[in-house]
Structures are given as structure tokens and as C-alpha cells.
PDB file of C-alpha atoms in Angstrom:
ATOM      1  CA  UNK A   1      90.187  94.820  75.054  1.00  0.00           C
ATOM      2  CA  UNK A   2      89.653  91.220  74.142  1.00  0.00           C
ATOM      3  CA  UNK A   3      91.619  88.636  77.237  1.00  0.00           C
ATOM      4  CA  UNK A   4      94.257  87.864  74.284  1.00  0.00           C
ATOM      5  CA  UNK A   5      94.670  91.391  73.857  1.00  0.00           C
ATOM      6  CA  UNK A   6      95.128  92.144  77.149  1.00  0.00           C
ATOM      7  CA  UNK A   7      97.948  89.086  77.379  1.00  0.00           C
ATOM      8  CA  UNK A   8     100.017  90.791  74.515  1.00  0.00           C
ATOM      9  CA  UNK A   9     100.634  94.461  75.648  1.00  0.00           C
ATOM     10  CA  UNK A  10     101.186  92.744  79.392  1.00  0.00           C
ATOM     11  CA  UNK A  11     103.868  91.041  77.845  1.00  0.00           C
ATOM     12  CA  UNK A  12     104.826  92.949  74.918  1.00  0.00           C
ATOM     13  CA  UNK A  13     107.892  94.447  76.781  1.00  0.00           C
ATOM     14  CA  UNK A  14     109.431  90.618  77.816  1.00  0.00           C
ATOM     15  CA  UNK A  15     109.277  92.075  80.835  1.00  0.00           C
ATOM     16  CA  UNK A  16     106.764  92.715  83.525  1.00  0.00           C
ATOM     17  CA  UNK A  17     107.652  94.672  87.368  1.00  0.00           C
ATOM     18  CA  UNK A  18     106.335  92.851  90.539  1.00  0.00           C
ATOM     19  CA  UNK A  19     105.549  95.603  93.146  1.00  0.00           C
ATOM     20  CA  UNK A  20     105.160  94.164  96.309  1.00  0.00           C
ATOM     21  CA  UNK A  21     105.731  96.693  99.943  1.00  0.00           C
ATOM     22  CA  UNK A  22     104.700  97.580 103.089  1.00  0.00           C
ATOM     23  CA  UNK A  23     102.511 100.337 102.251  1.00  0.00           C
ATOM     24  CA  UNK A  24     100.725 101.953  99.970  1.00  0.00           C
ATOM     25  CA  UNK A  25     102.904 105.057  99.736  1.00  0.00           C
ATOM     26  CA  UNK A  26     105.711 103.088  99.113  1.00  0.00           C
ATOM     27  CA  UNK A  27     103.978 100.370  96.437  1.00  0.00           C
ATOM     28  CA  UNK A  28     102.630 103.713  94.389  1.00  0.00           C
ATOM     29  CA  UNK A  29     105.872 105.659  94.682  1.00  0.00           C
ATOM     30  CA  UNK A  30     107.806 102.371  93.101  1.00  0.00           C
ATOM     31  CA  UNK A  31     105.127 101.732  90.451  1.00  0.00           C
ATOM     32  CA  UNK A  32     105.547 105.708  89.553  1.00  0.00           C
ATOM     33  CA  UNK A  33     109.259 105.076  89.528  1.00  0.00           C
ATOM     34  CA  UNK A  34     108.925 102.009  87.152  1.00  0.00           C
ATOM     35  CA  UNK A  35     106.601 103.711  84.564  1.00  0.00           C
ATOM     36  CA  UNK A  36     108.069 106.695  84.500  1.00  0.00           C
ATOM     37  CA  UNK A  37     111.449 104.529  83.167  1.00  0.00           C
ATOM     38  CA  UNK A  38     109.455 102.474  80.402  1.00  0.00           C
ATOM     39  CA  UNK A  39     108.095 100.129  82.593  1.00  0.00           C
ATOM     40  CA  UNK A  40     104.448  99.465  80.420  1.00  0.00           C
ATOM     41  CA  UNK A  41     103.284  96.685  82.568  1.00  0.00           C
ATOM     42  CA  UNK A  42     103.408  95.741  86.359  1.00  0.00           C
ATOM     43  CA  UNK A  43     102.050  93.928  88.721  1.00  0.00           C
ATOM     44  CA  UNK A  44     100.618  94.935  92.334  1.00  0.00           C
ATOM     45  CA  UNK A  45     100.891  92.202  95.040  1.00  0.00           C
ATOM     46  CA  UNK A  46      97.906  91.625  97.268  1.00  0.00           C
ATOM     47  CA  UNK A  47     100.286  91.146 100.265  1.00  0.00           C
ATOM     48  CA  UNK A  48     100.522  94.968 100.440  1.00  0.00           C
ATOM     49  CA  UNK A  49      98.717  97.073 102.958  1.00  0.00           C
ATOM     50  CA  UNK A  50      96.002  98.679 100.464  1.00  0.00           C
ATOM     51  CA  UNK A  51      96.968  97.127  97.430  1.00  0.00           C
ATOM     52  CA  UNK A  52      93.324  97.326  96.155  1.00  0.00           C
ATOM     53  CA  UNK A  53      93.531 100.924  96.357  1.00  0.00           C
ATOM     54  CA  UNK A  54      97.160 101.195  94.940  1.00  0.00           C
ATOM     55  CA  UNK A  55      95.454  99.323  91.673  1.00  0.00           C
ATOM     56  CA  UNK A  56      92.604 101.660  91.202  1.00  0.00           C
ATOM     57  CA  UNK A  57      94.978 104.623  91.697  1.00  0.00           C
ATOM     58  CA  UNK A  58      97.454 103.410  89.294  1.00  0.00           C
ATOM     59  CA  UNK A  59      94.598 102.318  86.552  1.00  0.00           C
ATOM     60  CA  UNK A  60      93.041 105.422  86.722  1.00  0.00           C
ATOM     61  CA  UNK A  61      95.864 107.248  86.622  1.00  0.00           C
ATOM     62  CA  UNK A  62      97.937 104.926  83.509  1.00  0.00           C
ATOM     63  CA  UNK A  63      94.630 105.000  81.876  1.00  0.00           C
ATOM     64  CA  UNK A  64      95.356 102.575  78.467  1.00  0.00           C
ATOM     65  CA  UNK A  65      99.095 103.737  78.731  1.00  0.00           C
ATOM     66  CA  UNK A  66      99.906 100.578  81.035  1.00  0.00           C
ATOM     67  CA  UNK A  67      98.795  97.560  81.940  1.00  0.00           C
ATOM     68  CA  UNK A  68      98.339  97.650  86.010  1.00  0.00           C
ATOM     69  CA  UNK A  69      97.519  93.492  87.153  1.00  0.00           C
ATOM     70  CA  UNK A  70      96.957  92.431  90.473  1.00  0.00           C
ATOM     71  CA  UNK A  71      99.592  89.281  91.866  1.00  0.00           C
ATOM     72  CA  UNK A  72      99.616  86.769  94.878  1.00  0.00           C
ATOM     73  CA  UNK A  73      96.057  86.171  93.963  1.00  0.00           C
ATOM     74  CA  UNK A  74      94.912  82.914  95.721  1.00  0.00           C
ATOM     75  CA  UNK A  75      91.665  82.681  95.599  1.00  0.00           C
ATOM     76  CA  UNK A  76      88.664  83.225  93.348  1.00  0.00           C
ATOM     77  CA  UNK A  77      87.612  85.705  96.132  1.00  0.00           C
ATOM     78  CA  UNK A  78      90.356  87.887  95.620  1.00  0.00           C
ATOM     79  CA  UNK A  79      90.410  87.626  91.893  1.00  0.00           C
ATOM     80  CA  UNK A  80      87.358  89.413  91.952  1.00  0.00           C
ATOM     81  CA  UNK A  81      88.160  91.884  94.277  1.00  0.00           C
ATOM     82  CA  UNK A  82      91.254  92.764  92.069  1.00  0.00           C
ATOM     83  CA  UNK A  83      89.167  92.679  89.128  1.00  0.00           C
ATOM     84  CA  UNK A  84      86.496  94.646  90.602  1.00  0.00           C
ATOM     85  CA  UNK A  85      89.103  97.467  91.433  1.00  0.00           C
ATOM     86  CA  UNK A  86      90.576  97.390  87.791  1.00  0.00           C
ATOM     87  CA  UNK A  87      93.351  94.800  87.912  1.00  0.00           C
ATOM     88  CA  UNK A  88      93.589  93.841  84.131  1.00  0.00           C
ATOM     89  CA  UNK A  89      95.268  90.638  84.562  1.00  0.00           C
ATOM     90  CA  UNK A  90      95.927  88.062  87.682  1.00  0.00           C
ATOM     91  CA  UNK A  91      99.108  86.758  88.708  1.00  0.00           C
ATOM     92  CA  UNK A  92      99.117  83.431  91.013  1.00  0.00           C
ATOM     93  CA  UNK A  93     102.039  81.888  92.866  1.00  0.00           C
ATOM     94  CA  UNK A  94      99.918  78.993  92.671  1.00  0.00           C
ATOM     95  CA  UNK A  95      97.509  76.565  90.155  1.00  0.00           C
ATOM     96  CA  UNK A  96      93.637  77.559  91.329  1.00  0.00           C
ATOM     97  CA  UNK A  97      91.137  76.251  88.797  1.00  0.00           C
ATOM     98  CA  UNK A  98      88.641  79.247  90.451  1.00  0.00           C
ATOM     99  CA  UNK A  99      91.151  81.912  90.504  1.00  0.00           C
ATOM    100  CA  UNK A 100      91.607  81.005  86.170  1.00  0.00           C
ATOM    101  CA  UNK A 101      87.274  80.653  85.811  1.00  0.00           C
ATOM    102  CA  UNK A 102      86.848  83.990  87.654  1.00  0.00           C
ATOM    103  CA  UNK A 103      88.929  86.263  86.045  1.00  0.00           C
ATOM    104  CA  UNK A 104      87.634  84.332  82.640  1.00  0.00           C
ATOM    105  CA  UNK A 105      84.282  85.368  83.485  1.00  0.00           C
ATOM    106  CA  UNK A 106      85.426  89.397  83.332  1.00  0.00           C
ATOM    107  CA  UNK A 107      87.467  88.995  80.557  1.00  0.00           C
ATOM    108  CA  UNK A 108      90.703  89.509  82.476  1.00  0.00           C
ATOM    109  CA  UNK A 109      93.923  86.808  81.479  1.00  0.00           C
ATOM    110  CA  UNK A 110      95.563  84.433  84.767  1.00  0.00           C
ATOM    111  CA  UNK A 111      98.370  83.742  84.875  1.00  0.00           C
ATOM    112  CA  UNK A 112      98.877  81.123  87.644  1.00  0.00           C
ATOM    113  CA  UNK A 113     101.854  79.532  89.197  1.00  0.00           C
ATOM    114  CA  UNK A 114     103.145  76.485  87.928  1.00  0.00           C
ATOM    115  CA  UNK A 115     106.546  74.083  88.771  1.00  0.00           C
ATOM    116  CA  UNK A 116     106.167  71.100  86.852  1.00  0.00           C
ATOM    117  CA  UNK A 117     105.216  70.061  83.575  1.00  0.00           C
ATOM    118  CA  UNK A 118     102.720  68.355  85.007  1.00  0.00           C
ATOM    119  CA  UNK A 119     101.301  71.974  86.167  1.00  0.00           C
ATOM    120  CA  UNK A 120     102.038  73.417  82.972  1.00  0.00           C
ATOM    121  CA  UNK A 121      99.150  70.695  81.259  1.00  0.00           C
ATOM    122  CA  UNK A 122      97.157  71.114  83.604  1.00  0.00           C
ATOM    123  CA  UNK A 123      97.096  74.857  83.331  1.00  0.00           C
ATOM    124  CA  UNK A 124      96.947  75.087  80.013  1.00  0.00           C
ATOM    125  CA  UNK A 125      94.065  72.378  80.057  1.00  0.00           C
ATOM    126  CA  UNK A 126      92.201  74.795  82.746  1.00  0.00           C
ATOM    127  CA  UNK A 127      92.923  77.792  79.988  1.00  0.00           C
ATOM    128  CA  UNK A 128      95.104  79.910  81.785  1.00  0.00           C
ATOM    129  CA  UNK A 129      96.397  82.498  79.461  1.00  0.00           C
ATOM    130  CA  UNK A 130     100.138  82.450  80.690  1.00  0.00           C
ATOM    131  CA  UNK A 131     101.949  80.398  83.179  1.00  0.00           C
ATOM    132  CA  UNK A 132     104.276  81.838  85.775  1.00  0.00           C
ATOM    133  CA  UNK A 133     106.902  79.678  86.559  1.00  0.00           C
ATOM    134  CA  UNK A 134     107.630  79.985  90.344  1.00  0.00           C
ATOM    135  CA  UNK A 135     110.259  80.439  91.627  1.00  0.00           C
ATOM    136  CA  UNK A 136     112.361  80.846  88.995  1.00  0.00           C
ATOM    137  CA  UNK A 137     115.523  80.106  91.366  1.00  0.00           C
ATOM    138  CA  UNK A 138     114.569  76.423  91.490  1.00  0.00           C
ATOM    139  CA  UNK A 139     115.580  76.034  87.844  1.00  0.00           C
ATOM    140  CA  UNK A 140     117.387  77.220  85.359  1.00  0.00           C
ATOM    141  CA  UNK A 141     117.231  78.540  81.845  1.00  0.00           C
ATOM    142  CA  UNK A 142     118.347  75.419  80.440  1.00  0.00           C
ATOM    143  CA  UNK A 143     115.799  73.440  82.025  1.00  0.00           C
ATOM    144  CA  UNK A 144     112.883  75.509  80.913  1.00  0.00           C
ATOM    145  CA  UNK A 145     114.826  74.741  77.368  1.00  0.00           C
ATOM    146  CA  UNK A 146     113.726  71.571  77.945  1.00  0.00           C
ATOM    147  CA  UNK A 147     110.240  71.642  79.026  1.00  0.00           C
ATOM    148  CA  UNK A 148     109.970  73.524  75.869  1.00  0.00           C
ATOM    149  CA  UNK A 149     111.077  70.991  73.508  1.00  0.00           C
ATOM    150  CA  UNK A 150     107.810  69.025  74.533  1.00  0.00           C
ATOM    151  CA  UNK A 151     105.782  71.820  75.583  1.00  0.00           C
ATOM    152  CA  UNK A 152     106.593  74.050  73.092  1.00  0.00           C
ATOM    153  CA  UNK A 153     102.833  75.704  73.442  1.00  0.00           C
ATOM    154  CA  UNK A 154     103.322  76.562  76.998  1.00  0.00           C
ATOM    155  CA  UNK A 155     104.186  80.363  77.129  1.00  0.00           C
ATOM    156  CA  UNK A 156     105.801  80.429  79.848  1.00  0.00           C
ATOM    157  CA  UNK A 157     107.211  83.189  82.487  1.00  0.00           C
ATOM    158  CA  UNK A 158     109.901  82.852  85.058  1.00  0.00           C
ATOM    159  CA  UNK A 159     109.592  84.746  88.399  1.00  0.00           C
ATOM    160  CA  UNK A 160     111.540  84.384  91.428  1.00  0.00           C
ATOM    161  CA  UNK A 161     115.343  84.939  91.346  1.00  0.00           C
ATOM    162  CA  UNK A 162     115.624  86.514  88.110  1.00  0.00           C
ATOM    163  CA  UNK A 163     118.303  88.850  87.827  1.00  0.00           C
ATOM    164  CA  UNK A 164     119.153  91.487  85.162  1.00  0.00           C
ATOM    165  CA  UNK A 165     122.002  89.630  83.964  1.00  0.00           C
ATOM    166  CA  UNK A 166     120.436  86.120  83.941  1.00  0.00           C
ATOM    167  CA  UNK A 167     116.612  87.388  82.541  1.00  0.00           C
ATOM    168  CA  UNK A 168     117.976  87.678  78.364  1.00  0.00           C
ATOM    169  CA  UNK A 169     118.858  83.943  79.379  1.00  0.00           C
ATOM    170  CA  UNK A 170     115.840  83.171  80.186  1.00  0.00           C
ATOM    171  CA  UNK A 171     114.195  84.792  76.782  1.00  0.00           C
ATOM    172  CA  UNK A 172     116.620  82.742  74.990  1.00  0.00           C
ATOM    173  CA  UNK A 173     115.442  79.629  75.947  1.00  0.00           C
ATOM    174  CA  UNK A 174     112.093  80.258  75.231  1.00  0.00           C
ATOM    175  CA  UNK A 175     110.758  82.630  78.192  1.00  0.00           C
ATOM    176  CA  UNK A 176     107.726  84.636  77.220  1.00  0.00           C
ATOM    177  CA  UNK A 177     108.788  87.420  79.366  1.00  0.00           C
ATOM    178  CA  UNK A 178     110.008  87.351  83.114  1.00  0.00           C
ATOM    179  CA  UNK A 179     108.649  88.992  86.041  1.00  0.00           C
ATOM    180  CA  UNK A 180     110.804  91.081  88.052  1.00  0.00           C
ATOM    181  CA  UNK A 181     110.571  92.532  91.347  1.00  0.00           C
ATOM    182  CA  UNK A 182     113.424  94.601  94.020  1.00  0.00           C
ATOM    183  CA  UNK A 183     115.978  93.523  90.981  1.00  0.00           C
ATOM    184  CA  UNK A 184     114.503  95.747  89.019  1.00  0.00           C
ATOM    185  CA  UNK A 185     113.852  98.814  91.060  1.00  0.00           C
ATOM    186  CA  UNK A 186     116.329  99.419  93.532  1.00  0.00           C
ATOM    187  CA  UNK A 187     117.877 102.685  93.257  1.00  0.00           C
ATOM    188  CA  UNK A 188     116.718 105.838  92.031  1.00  0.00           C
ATOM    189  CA  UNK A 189     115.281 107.258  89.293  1.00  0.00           C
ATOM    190  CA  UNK A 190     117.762 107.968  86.845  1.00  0.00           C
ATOM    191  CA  UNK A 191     119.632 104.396  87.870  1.00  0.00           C
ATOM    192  CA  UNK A 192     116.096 102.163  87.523  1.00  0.00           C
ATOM    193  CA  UNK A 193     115.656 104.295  83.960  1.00  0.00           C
ATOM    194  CA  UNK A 194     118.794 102.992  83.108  1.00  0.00           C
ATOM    195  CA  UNK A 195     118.524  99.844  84.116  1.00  0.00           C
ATOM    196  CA  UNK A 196     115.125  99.640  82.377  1.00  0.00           C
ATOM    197  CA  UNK A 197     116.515 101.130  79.142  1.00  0.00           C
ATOM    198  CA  UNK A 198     119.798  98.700  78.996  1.00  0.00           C
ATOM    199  CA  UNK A 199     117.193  95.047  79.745  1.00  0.00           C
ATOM    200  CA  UNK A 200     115.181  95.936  77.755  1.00  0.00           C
ATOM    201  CA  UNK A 201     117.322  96.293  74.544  1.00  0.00           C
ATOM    202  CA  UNK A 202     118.998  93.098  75.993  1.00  0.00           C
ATOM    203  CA  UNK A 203     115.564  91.446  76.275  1.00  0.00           C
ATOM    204  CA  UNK A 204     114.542  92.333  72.320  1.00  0.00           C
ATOM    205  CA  UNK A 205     118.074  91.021  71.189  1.00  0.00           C
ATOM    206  CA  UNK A 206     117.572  87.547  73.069  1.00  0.00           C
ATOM    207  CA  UNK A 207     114.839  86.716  71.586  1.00  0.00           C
ATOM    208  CA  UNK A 208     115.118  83.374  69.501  1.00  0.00           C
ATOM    209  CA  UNK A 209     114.962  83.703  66.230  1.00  0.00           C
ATOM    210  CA  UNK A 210     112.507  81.415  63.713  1.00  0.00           C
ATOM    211  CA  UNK A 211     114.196  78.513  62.490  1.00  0.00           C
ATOM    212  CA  UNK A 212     112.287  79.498  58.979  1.00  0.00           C
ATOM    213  CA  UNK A 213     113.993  82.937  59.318  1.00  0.00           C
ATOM    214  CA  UNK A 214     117.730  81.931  59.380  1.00  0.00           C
ATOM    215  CA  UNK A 215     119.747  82.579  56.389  1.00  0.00           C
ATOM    216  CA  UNK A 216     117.236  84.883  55.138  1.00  0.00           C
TER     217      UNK A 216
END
């Protein structure tokens, strides 16, 4: 799969799970949890014990079901790492012009941290695919309304703070999609299927519609 490819079925969903624990059983028993309720695309943070591992596991296990990426990726050392055990996209908490150029050079999409507008131009000028707007909490979704009326070509993606009840905001105002962590999978199986089911109807009716498509 082409990088662009790759970007759309990670984000297809409006929705993508941050897994983040203190060990590997407990990062691949979450990840099962979240894919076996419709979760099609998550994220494995680097901060867990093993986390490597828990990516090639879940790759080779998803096969081209999901979409299993590799997050809290700071350097262009660990970008390869990740890519090298199957991550097929990069999440950063932060703007590294390496971390973008070495997952470029594999054909896997970044999507690095950004705060600012500022950032945002500068991490679109550096070609990252998506930018994750961190954290979320600072702002709000009227605020990345805003950015959007004179960035409107910055596809971006709040994480940090977002909630079930406040992430349909956030599509509404222009989100891409929002990654998600504990607020998403706390509980067990049949409650994080139902939560899962619910957003993501919620997330598909938030969705802005087309000013051209109004009244049609």
C-alpha cells in the first residue's frame, strides 16, 4: 500500500485507539479487546515494556484487517525500529523533521505532534501526512474551527483529553479523526463493544457536510 493509502484506512474510522501500558500482556490483551469491538486502527506506544514486540504480534496477527502504528516516536532511531517491526504508520507527540524523512523513506505516513499553527506549516511544509494535535485538552473544538478557516488543508487530529462525548465535536469542526486512549477502553468487552459501536455512528453523523451538498 501506497503512504496515502495507508493514511486513509488509518483514519477511515474517525477514530484511531492509543494503547499505551505497563506490559506487554496487558498492551496486547487491550489491543485484542479494541479490535475485536470494531476498532480497525490503533496505535502502540513506545513507552511500553516490549512494545516492539506487541507491534509485530499484532501485525502478524491483524494481517491487512487493521492498521497496527507505532506512537511516542521521537526520534528517527525509533521510527525505524517501529518500522522495521511492522508499524504501518508513526505517531509523534512532537514536530521531528527526521522522525517525518525516515518513515518517508519506507513508505510509512507520520503523523507528528503539533500545537500551533505555526507547527501545523511547518509540518505540512516537512510533508507529514497528518498532524496530531497534542494535547487536545489545551484547546477546544472551536478553536481548531478556527485554525481551519485559514488552514483549511491541514488534516488535523486531536489527542489528549478527548472524551466520548466531546470527540463528534471535534469531527464537527473539522477533525480528521481523534485519537483515543483509557477513554476508549476501560471496561470490558461487551461495554468497550458498545462504546465502540455507539462513537462510531456518532462520529459518521458529525461529519460536516459540503457546502456544495446542502439543499441537494
Amino acid at each position: 500500500m501506497y503512504r496515502w493509502e495507508i493514511t486513509r484506512t488509518a483514519l477511515e474510522q474517525r477514530v484511531f485507539a492509543i494503547v499505551r501500558s505497563d506490559s506487554y500482556e496487558r498492551v496486547t490483551a487491550t489491543a485484542d479487546t479494541l479490535l475485536g469491538a470494531g476498532i480497525t486502527s490503533l496505535e502502540i506506544s513506545l513507552t511500553t515494556p516490549y512494545a516492539l514486540d506487541a507491534i509485530a504480534t499484532l501485525g502478524r496477527e491483524t494481517g491487512e484487517d487493521c492498521v497496527i502504528g507505532a506512537g511516542t516516536v521521537l526520534d528517527a532511531s525509533a521510527a525505524r525500529a517501529a518500522v522495521d517491526a511492522g508499524a504501518r504508520f508513526l505517531v509523534s507527540p512532537a514536530l521531528d523533521a527526521e522522525v517525518i524523512s525516515t518513515g518517508h523513506r519506507y513508505g510509512v505516513p507520520v503523523f507528528p505532534g503539533v500545537a500551533t499553527p505555526t507547527e501545523m506549516v511547518r509540518a505540512l511544509e516537512l510533508g507529514a501526512d497528518a498532524l496530531k494535535l497534542f494535547p487536545a485538552s489545551g484547546h477546544d473544538p472551536g478553536w481548531l474551527k478556527d485554525v481551519r478557516a485559514a488552514l483549511p488543508q491541514a488534516p488535523l487530529l486531536p489527542t489528549g483529553g478527548v472524551t466520548v462525548k466531546n470527540a463528534p465535536e471535534w469531527i464537527a469542526a473539522g477533525a480528521v479523526a481523534c485519537g483515543m486512549g483509557s477513554a476508549l477502553a476501560e471496561g470490558d468487552r461487551e461495554a468497550v463493544a458498545k462504546r465502540v459501536t455507539a462513537l462510531l455512528q456518532r462520529l459518521e453523523e458529525a461529519v460536516p457536510v459540503p457546502s456544495g451538498r446542502r439543499g441537494r
